[in-house]
Coordinates of C-alpha atoms in Angstrom, one line a residue:
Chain A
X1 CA 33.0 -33.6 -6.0
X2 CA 33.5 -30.5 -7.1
X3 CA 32.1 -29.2 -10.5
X4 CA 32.8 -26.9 -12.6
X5 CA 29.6 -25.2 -13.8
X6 CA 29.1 -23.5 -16.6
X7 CA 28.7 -19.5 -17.0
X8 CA 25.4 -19.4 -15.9
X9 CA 22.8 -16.9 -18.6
X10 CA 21.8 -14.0 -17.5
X11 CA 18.6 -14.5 -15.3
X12 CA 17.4 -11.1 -16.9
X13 CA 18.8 -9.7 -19.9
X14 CA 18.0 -6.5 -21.2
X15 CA 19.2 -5.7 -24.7
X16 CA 18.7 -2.3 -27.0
X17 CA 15.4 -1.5 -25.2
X18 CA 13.7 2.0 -26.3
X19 CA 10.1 3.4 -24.4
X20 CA 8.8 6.2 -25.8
X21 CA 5.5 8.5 -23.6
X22 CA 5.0 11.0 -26.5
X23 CA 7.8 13.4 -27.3
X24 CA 9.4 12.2 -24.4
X25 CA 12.4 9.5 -24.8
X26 CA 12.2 7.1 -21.6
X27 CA 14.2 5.0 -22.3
X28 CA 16.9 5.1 -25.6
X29 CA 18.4 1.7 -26.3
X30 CA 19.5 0.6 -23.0
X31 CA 20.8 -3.1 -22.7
X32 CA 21.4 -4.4 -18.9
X33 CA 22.0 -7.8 -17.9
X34 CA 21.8 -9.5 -14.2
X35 CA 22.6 -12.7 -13.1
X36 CA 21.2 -14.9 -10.4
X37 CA 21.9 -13.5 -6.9
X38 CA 23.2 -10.6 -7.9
X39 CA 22.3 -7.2 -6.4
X40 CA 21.6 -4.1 -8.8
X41 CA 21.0 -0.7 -7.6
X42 CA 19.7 1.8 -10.1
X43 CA 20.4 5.1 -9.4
X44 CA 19.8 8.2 -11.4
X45 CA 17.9 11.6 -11.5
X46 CA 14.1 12.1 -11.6
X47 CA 13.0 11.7 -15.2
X48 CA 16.1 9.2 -16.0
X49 CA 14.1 6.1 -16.9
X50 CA 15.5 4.0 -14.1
X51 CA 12.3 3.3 -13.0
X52 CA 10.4 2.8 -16.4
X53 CA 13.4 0.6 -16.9
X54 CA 12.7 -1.4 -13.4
X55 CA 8.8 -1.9 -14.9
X56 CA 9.6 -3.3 -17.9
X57 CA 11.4 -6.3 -16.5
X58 CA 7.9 -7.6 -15.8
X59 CA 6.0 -5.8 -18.4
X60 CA 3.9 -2.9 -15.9
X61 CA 5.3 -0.9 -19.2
X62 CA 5.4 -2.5 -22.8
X63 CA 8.8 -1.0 -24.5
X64 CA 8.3 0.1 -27.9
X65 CA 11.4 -2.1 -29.4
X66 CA 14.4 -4.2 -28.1
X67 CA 14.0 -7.6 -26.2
X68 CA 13.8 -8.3 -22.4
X69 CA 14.4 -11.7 -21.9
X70 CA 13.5 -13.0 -18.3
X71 CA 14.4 -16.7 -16.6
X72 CA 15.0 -17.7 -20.2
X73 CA 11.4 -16.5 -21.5
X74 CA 11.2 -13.4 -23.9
X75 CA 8.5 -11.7 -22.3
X76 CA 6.9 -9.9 -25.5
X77 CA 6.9 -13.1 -27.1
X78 CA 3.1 -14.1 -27.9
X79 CA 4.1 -17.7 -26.7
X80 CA 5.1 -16.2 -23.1
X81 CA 2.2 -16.3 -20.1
X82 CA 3.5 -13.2 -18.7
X83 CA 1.5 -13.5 -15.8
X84 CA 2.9 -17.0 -15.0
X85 CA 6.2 -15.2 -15.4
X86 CA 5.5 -12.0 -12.8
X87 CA 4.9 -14.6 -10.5
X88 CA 8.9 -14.9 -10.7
X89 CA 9.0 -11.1 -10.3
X90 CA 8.0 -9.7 -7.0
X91 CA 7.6 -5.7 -7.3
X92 CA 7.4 -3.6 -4.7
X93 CA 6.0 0.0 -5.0
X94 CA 6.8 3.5 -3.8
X95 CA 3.3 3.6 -2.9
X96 CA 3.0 0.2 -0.9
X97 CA -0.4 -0.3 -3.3
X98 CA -1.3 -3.1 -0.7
X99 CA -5.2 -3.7 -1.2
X100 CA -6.9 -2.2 1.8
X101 CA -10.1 -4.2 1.6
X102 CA -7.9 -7.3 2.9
X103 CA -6.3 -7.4 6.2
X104 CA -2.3 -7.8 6.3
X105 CA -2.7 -11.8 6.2
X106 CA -4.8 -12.0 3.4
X107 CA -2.8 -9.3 1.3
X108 CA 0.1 -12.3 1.7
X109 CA -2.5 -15.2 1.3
X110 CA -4.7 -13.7 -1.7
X111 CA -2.2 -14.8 -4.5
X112 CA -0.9 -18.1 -3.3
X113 CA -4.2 -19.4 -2.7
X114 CA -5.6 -18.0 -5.9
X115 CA -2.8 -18.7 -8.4
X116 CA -0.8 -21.4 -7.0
X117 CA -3.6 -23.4 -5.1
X118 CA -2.4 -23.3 -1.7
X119 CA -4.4 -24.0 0.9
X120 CA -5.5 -22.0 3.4
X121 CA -3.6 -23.5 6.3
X122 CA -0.7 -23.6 4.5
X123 CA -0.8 -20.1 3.1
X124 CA -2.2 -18.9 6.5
X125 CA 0.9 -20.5 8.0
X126 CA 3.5 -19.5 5.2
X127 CA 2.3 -15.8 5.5
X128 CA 2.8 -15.9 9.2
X129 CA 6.7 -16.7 8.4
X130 CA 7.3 -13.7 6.4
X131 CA 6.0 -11.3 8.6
X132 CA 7.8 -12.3 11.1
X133 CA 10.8 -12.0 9.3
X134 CA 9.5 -8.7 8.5
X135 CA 8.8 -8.1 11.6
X136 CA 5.1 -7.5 12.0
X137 CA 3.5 -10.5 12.9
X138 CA 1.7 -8.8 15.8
X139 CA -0.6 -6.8 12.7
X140 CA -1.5 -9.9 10.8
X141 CA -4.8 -9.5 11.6
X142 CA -5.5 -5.6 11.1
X143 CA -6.3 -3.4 8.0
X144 CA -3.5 -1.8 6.2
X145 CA -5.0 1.9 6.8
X146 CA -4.5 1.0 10.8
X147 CA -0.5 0.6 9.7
X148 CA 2.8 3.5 9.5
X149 CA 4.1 3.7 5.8
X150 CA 7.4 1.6 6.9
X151 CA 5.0 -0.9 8.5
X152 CA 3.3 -1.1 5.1
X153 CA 6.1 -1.0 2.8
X154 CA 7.5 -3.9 4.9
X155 CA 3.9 -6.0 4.6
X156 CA 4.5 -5.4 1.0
X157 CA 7.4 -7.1 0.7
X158 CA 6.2 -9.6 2.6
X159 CA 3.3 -9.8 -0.3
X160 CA 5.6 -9.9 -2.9
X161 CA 7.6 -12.9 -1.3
X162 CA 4.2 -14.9 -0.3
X163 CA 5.1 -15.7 -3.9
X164 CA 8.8 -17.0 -3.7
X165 CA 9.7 -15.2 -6.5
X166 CA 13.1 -15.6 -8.2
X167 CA 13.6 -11.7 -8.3
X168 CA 12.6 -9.2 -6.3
X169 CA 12.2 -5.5 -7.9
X170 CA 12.2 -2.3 -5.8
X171 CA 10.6 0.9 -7.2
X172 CA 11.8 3.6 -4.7
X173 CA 10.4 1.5 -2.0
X174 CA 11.6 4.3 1.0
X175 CA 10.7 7.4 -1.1
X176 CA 7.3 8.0 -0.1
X177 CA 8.2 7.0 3.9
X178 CA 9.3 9.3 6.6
X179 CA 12.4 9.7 7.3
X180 CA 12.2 7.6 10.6
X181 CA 10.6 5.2 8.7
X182 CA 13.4 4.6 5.8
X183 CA 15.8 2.4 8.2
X184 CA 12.9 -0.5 9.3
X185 CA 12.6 -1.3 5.6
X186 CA 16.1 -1.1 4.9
X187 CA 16.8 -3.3 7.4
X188 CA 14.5 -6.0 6.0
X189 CA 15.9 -5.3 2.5
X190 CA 19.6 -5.9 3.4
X191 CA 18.4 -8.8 5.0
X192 CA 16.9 -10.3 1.9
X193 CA 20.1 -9.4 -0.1
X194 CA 22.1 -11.3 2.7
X195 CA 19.6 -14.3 2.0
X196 CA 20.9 -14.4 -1.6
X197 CA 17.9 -13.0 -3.3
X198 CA 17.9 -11.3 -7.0
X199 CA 17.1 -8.2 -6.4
X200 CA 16.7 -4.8 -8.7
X201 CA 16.6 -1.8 -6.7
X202 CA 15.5 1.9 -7.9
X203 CA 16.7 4.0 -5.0
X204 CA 17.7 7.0 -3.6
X205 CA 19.6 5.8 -0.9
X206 CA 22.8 5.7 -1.4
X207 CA 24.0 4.0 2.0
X208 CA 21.9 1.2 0.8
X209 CA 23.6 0.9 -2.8
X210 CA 26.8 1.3 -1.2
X211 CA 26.4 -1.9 1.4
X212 CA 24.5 -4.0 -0.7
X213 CA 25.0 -3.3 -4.1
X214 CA 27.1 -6.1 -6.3
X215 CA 26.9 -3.2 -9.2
X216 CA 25.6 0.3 -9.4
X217 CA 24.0 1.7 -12.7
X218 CA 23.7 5.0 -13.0
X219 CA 20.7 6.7 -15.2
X220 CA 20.2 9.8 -16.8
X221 CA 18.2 11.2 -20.3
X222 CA 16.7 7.6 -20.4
X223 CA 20.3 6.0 -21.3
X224 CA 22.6 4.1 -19.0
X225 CA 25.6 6.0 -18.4
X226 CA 27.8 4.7 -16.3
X227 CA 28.0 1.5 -14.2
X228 CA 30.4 -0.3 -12.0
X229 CA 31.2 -1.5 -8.1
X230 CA 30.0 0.5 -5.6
X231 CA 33.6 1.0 -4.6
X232 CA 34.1 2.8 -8.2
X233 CA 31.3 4.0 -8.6
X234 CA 31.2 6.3 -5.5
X235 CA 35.3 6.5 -5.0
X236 CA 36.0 7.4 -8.8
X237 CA 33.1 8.1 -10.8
X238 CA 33.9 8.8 -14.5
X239 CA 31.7 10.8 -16.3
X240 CA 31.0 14.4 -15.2
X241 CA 27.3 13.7 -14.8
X242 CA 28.1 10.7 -12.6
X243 CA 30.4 13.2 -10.5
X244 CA 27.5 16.2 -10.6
X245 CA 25.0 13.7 -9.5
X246 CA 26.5 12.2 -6.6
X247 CA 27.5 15.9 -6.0
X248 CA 24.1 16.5 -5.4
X249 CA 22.7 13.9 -3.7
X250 CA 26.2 12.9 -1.2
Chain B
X1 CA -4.4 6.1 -0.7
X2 CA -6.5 5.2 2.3
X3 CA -8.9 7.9 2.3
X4 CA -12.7 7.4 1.8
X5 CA -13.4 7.9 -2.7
X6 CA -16.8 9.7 -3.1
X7 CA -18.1 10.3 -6.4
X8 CA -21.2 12.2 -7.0
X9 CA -23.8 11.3 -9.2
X10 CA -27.0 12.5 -7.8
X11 CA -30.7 12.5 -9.5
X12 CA -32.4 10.8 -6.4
X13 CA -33.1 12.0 -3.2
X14 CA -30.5 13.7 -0.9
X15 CA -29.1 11.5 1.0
X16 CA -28.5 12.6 4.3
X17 CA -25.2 12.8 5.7
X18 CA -23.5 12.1 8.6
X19 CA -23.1 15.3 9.7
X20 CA -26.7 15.9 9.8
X21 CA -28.3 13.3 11.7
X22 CA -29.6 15.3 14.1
X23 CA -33.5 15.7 15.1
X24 CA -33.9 19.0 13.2
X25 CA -33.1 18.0 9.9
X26 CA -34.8 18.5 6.5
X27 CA -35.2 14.1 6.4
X28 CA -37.0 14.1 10.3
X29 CA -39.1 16.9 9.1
X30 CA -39.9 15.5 5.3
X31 CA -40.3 12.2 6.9
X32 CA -42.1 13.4 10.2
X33 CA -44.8 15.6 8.5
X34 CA -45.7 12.8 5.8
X35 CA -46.2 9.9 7.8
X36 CA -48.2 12.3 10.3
X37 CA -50.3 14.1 7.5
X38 CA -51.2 10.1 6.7
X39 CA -51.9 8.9 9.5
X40 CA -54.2 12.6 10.0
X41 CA -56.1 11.4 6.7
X42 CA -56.9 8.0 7.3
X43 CA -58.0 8.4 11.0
X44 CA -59.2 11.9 10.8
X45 CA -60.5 12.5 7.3
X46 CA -61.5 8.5 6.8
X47 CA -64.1 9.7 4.4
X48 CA -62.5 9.9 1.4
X49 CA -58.9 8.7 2.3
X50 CA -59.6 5.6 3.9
X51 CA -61.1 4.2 0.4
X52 CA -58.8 5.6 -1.4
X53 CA -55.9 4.2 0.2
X54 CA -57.5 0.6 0.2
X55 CA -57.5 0.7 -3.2
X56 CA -54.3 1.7 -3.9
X57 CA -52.8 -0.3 -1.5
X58 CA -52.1 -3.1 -3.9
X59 CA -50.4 -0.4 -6.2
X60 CA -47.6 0.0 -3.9
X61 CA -46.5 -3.7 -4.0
X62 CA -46.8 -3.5 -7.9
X63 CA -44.3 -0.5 -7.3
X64 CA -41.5 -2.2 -5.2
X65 CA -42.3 -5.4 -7.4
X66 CA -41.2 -3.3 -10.7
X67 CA -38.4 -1.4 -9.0
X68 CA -36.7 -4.3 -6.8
X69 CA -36.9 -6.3 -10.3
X70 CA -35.6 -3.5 -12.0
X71 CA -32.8 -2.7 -10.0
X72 CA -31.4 -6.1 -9.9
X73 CA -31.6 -6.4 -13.7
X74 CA -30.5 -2.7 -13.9
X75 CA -27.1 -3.5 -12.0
X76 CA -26.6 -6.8 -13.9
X77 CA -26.6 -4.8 -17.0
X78 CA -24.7 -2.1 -15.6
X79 CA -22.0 -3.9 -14.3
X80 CA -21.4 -5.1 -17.8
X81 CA -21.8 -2.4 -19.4
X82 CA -19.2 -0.9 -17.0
X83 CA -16.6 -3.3 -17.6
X84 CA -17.0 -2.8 -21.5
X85 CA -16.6 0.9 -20.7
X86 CA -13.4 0.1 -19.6
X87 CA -12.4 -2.6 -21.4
X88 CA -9.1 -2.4 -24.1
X89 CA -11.1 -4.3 -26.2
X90 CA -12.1 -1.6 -28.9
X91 CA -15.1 -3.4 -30.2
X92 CA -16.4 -4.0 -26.3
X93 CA -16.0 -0.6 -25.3
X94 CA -17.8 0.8 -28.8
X95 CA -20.5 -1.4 -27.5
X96 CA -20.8 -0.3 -24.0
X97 CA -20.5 3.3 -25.2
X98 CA -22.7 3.4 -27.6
X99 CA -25.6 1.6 -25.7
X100 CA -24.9 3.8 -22.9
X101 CA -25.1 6.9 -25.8
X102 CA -28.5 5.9 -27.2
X103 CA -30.1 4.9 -23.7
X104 CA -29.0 8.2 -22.5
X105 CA -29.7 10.4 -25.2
X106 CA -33.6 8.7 -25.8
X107 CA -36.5 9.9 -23.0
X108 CA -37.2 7.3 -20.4
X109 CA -40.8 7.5 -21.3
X110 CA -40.6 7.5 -25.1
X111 CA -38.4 4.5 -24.1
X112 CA -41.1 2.4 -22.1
X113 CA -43.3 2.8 -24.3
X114 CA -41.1 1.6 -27.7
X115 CA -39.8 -1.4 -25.7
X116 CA -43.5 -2.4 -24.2
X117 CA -45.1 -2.1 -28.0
X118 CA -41.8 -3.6 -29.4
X119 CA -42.0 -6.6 -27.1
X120 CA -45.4 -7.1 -26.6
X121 CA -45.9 -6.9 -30.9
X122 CA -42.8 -9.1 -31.5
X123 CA -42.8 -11.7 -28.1
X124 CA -46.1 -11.2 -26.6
X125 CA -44.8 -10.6 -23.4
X126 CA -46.3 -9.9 -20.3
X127 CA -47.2 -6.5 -19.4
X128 CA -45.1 -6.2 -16.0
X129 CA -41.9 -8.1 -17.6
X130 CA -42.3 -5.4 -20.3
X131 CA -41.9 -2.8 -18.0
X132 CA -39.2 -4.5 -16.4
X133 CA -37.0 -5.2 -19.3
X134 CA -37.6 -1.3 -20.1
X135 CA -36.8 0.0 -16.8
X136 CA -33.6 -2.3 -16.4
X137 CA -32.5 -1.4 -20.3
X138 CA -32.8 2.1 -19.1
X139 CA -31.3 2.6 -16.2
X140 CA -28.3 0.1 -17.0
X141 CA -26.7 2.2 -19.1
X142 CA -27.0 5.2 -16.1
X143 CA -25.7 2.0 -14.1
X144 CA -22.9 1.5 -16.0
X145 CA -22.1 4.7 -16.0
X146 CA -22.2 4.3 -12.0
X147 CA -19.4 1.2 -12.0
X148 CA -17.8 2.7 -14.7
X149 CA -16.7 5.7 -12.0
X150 CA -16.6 3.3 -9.5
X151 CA -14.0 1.7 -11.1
X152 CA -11.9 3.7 -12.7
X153 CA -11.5 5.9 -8.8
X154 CA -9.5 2.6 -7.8
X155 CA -6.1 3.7 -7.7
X156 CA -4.0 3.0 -10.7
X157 CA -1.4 1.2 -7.9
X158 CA -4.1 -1.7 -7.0
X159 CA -4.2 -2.7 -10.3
X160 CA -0.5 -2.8 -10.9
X161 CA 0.2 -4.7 -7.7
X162 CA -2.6 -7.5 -8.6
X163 CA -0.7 -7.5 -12.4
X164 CA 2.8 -8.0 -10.4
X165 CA 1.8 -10.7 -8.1
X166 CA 0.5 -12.7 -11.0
X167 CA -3.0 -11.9 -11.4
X168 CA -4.9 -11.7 -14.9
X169 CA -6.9 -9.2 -15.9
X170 CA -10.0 -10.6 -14.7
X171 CA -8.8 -11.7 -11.9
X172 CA -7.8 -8.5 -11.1
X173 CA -10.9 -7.1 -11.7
X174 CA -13.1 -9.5 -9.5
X175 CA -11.2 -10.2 -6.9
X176 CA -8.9 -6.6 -6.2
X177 CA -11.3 -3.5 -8.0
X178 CA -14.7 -4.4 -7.8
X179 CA -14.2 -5.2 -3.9
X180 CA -13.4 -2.1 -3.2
X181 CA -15.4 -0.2 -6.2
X182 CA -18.3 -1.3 -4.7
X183 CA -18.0 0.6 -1.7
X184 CA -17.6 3.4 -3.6
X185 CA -20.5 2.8 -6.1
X186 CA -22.7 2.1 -3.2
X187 CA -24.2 5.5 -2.4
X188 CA -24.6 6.3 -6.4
X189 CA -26.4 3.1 -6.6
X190 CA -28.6 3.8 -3.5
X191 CA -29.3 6.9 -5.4
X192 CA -30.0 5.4 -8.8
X193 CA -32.3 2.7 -6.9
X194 CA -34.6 5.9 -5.6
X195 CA -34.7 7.4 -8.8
X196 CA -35.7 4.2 -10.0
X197 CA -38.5 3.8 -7.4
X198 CA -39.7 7.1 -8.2
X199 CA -39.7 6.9 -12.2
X200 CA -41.6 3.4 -11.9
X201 CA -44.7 5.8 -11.8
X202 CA -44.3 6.3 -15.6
X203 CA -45.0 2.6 -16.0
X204 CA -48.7 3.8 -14.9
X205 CA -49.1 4.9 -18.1
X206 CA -48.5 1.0 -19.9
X207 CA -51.2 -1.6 -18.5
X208 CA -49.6 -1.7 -14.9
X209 CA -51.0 -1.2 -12.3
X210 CA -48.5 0.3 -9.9
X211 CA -49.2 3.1 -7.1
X212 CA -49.6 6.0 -9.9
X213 CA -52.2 3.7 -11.9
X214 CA -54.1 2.5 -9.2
X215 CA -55.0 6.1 -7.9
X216 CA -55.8 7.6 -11.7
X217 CA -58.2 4.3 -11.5
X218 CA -59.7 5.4 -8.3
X219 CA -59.9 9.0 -9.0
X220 CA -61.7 8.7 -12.6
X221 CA -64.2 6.3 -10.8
X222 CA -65.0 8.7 -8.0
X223 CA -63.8 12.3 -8.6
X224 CA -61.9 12.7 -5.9
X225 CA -58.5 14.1 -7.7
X226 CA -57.4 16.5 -5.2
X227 CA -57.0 13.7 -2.4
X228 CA -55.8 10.6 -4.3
X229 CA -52.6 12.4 -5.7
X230 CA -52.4 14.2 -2.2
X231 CA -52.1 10.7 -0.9
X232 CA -50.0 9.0 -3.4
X233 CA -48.2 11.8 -3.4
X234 CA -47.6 11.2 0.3
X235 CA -46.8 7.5 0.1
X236 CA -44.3 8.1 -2.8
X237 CA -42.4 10.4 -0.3
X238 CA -42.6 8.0 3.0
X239 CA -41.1 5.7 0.5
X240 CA -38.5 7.6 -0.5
X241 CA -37.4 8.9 2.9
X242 CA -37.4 5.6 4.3
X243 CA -34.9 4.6 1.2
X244 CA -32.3 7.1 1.5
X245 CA -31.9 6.2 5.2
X246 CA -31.4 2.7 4.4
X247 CA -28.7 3.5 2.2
X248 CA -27.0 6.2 4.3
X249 CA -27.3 3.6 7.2
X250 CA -25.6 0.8 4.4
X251 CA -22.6 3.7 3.7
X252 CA -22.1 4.1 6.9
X253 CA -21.3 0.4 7.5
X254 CA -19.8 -0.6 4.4
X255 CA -16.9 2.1 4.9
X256 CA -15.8 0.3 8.0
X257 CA -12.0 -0.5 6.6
X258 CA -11.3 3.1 5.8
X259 CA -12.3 4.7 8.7
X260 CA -10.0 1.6 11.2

């Protein structure tokens, strides 16, 4: 019986958001909407915003005006629990930040158990999943300072989907990794992306935007300033800063 | 990210290194010649010595009693007084500050002896609590100065990760930065614990009667100046030395995850 359904809302909207640090302008009225399963890549120069833009969504930066409405919830509204919210968010960091007093199990376990009231077992056995779809179930038991950047960038996004969030957010997750080390977590990011997941990507590679990417936004001077399909967006790019960009980064 | 944080906030003894933990090394001589010049005393010189350290024997436990107390209070104190230091609540970190301002800024002794008059005039209590409460209201504001670093040398990242997952502020705090704080707190605190030990000798001069007390006792009752501080002299150091190797022993263990 098939169904019509209705335009779904945005899962995120972003609308006239500004972020000041001092003198500098991170971010200058930048509206950006996604829906559910859809892929964004955010590309842009060092310095563009993109990923000041990318921590707002769940609030690791306060903007200084505009609204950033998430799963329906206005997350500066006093009435919001953000933190029941980032539990729909899963970030994952340039610098892994996985908590190296726990051992690669209990980085995925810590935040079930402790804010959704799994049990043990369950979270013992739940964890165990994801890193073996990460591939790295043999380390469950080990320290993070015993793994490779790659193997902990992939055991942080492990940690981030011990949560089942609704959307996952990538800030430069290859740019602190050697360059042998880029394609393992790659690999596990297209295959989230295949999976269907909401995902917001602040990246570098451009390989990676141009595979998986549903749209590419393009950063620079803390504005959006051009965005589009991969196909257009790397095949016939617009603006001249678009072009100079990929320029200097193809 | 992974490498061992060491902050430095020294006042106690040295504690030794790895490095150094060799035979020839200034804590096996320190510790080598004091326990061997006591030992000399008692058997060999048991005239005097072996009286004197009878009667200050008792002294000693009064010593640990006020420090061990202290300490535990002290590191209660400070670990709130920490946390206010670097809380976003304005009025909780004007608190913590100033406390941590007017302990700091007021002599330890001219401390002891306002809180042991203040106490003992308004609550009438009991001459070693006195001391206690004083020594603990002291040294938690140089406590929380300790947790305060301790703290705030926790990578910015850990905190942001705990936020993303879900985690409150608190939460955060107890169960992501003071984990692995403490490790880094551990050797200032061993520290502040020895310096502690050794300024419990200033409670000699209230009605306690620590290690310090119980020799100015003996030596005003029998003249013999010269080899009661020679001997509590000696015991303070045996103490001392034996303290800083428990805690360098304790570092050593504690940073097992960094060194994996």
């Amino acid at each position: 019986m098939p169904v019509n359904s209705p335009p779904t809302a945005p899962i995120v909207d972003i609308r006239h958001v500004s972020k000041s640090f001092g003198a500098l302008k991170a971010l200058n009225n930048v509206s950006m909407s996604m829906s559910l399963g859809e892929k964004v890549v955010i590309i842009g120069p060092s310095g563009s915003g993109k990923s000041t833009l990318l921590r707002s969504i769940n609030k690791l930066e306060s903007v200084d005006s505009g609204t950033i409405i998430v799963d329906g919830q206005d997350i500066n509204a006093p009435a919001t629990d953000i933190n029941r919210l980032r539990m729909e968010l899963g970030m994952v960091f340039q610098s892994f930040n996985l908590f190296p007093h726990k051992t690669v199990l209990q980085n995925l376990t810590l935040a079930p158990i402790k804010l959704k009231g799994m049990g043990q077992a369950e979270a013992d056995e739940m964890a165990m999943r994801l890193l073996d779809k990460v591939g790295i179930r043999e380390k469950a038991h080990v320290f993070p300072a015993k793994l490779s950047g790659g193997q902990q960038q992939r055991v942080a996004i492990a940690r981030a989907l011990a949560m089942s969030p609704k959307i996952m957010l990538f800030d430069e997750p290859t740019s602190a990794l050697d360059p042998e080390m880029i394609g393992e977590v790659l690999d596990v990011m297209v295959k989230l992306a295949k999976e269907g997941m909401t995902m917001a990507v602040v990246t570098h590679e451009m390989g990676f935007a141009r595979e998986v990417a549903d749209r590419v936004v393009f950063m620079d001077h803390g504005a959006i300033v051009e965005e589009g399909t991969p196909e257009h967006f790397f095949q016939n790019p617009e603006h001249e800063r678009t072009k100079l960009f990929l320029s200097q980064i193809l | 990210m992974n490498e061992a944080r060491t902050i430095d906030v020294g006042e106690g003894a040295a504690i030794p290194s790895r490095s150094d933990w060799g035979l020839f090394n200034a804590w096996t001589i320190s510790i080598t010649g004091a326990v061997g010049a006591i030992l000399y005393l008692y058997f060999f010189q048991s005239t005097p010595y072996k009286r004197i350290a009878h009667y200050v024997a008792d002294g000693i436990i009064i010593t640990f009693q006020v420090t061990i107390m202290s300490i535990l209070c002290a590191c209660c104190i400070g670990l709130v007084v920490g946390l206010g230091r670097v809380s976003k609540n304005k009025a909780v970190n004007l608190a913590a500050s100033t406390y941590v301002e007017v302990i700091r800024g007021i002599p330890l002794l001219v401390q002891l002896f306002y809180i042991y008059y203040a106490l003992g005039r308004l609550l009438n209590v009991h001459d070693l609590t006195a001391a206690v409460i004083a020594m603990s209201v002291c040294y938690g504001a140089y406590m929380g100065e300790v947790f305060r670093a301790g703290i705030t040398s926790i990578d910015k990242g850990q905190t942001e990760a705990a936020r993303s997952l879900g985690f409150n502020t608190k939460q955060t705090m107890f169960l992501v930065i003071l984990p692995q704080a403490w490790h880094t707190i551990l050797p200032p605190v061993g520290n502040e614990f020895i310096a502690l030990l050794k300024d419990t000798s200033l409670v000699s001069i209230l009605a306690v009667s620590d290690l310090l007390r119980r020799g100015r006792e003996i030596s005003s009752e029998s003249f013999l100046y010269f080899e009661t501080y020679t001997l509590v002299a000696l015991i303070y150091l045996v103490i001392t030395l034996i303290l800083s190797k428990g805690v360098s022993i304790m570092e050593a263990r504690l940073s097992h995850y960094a060194r994996q």
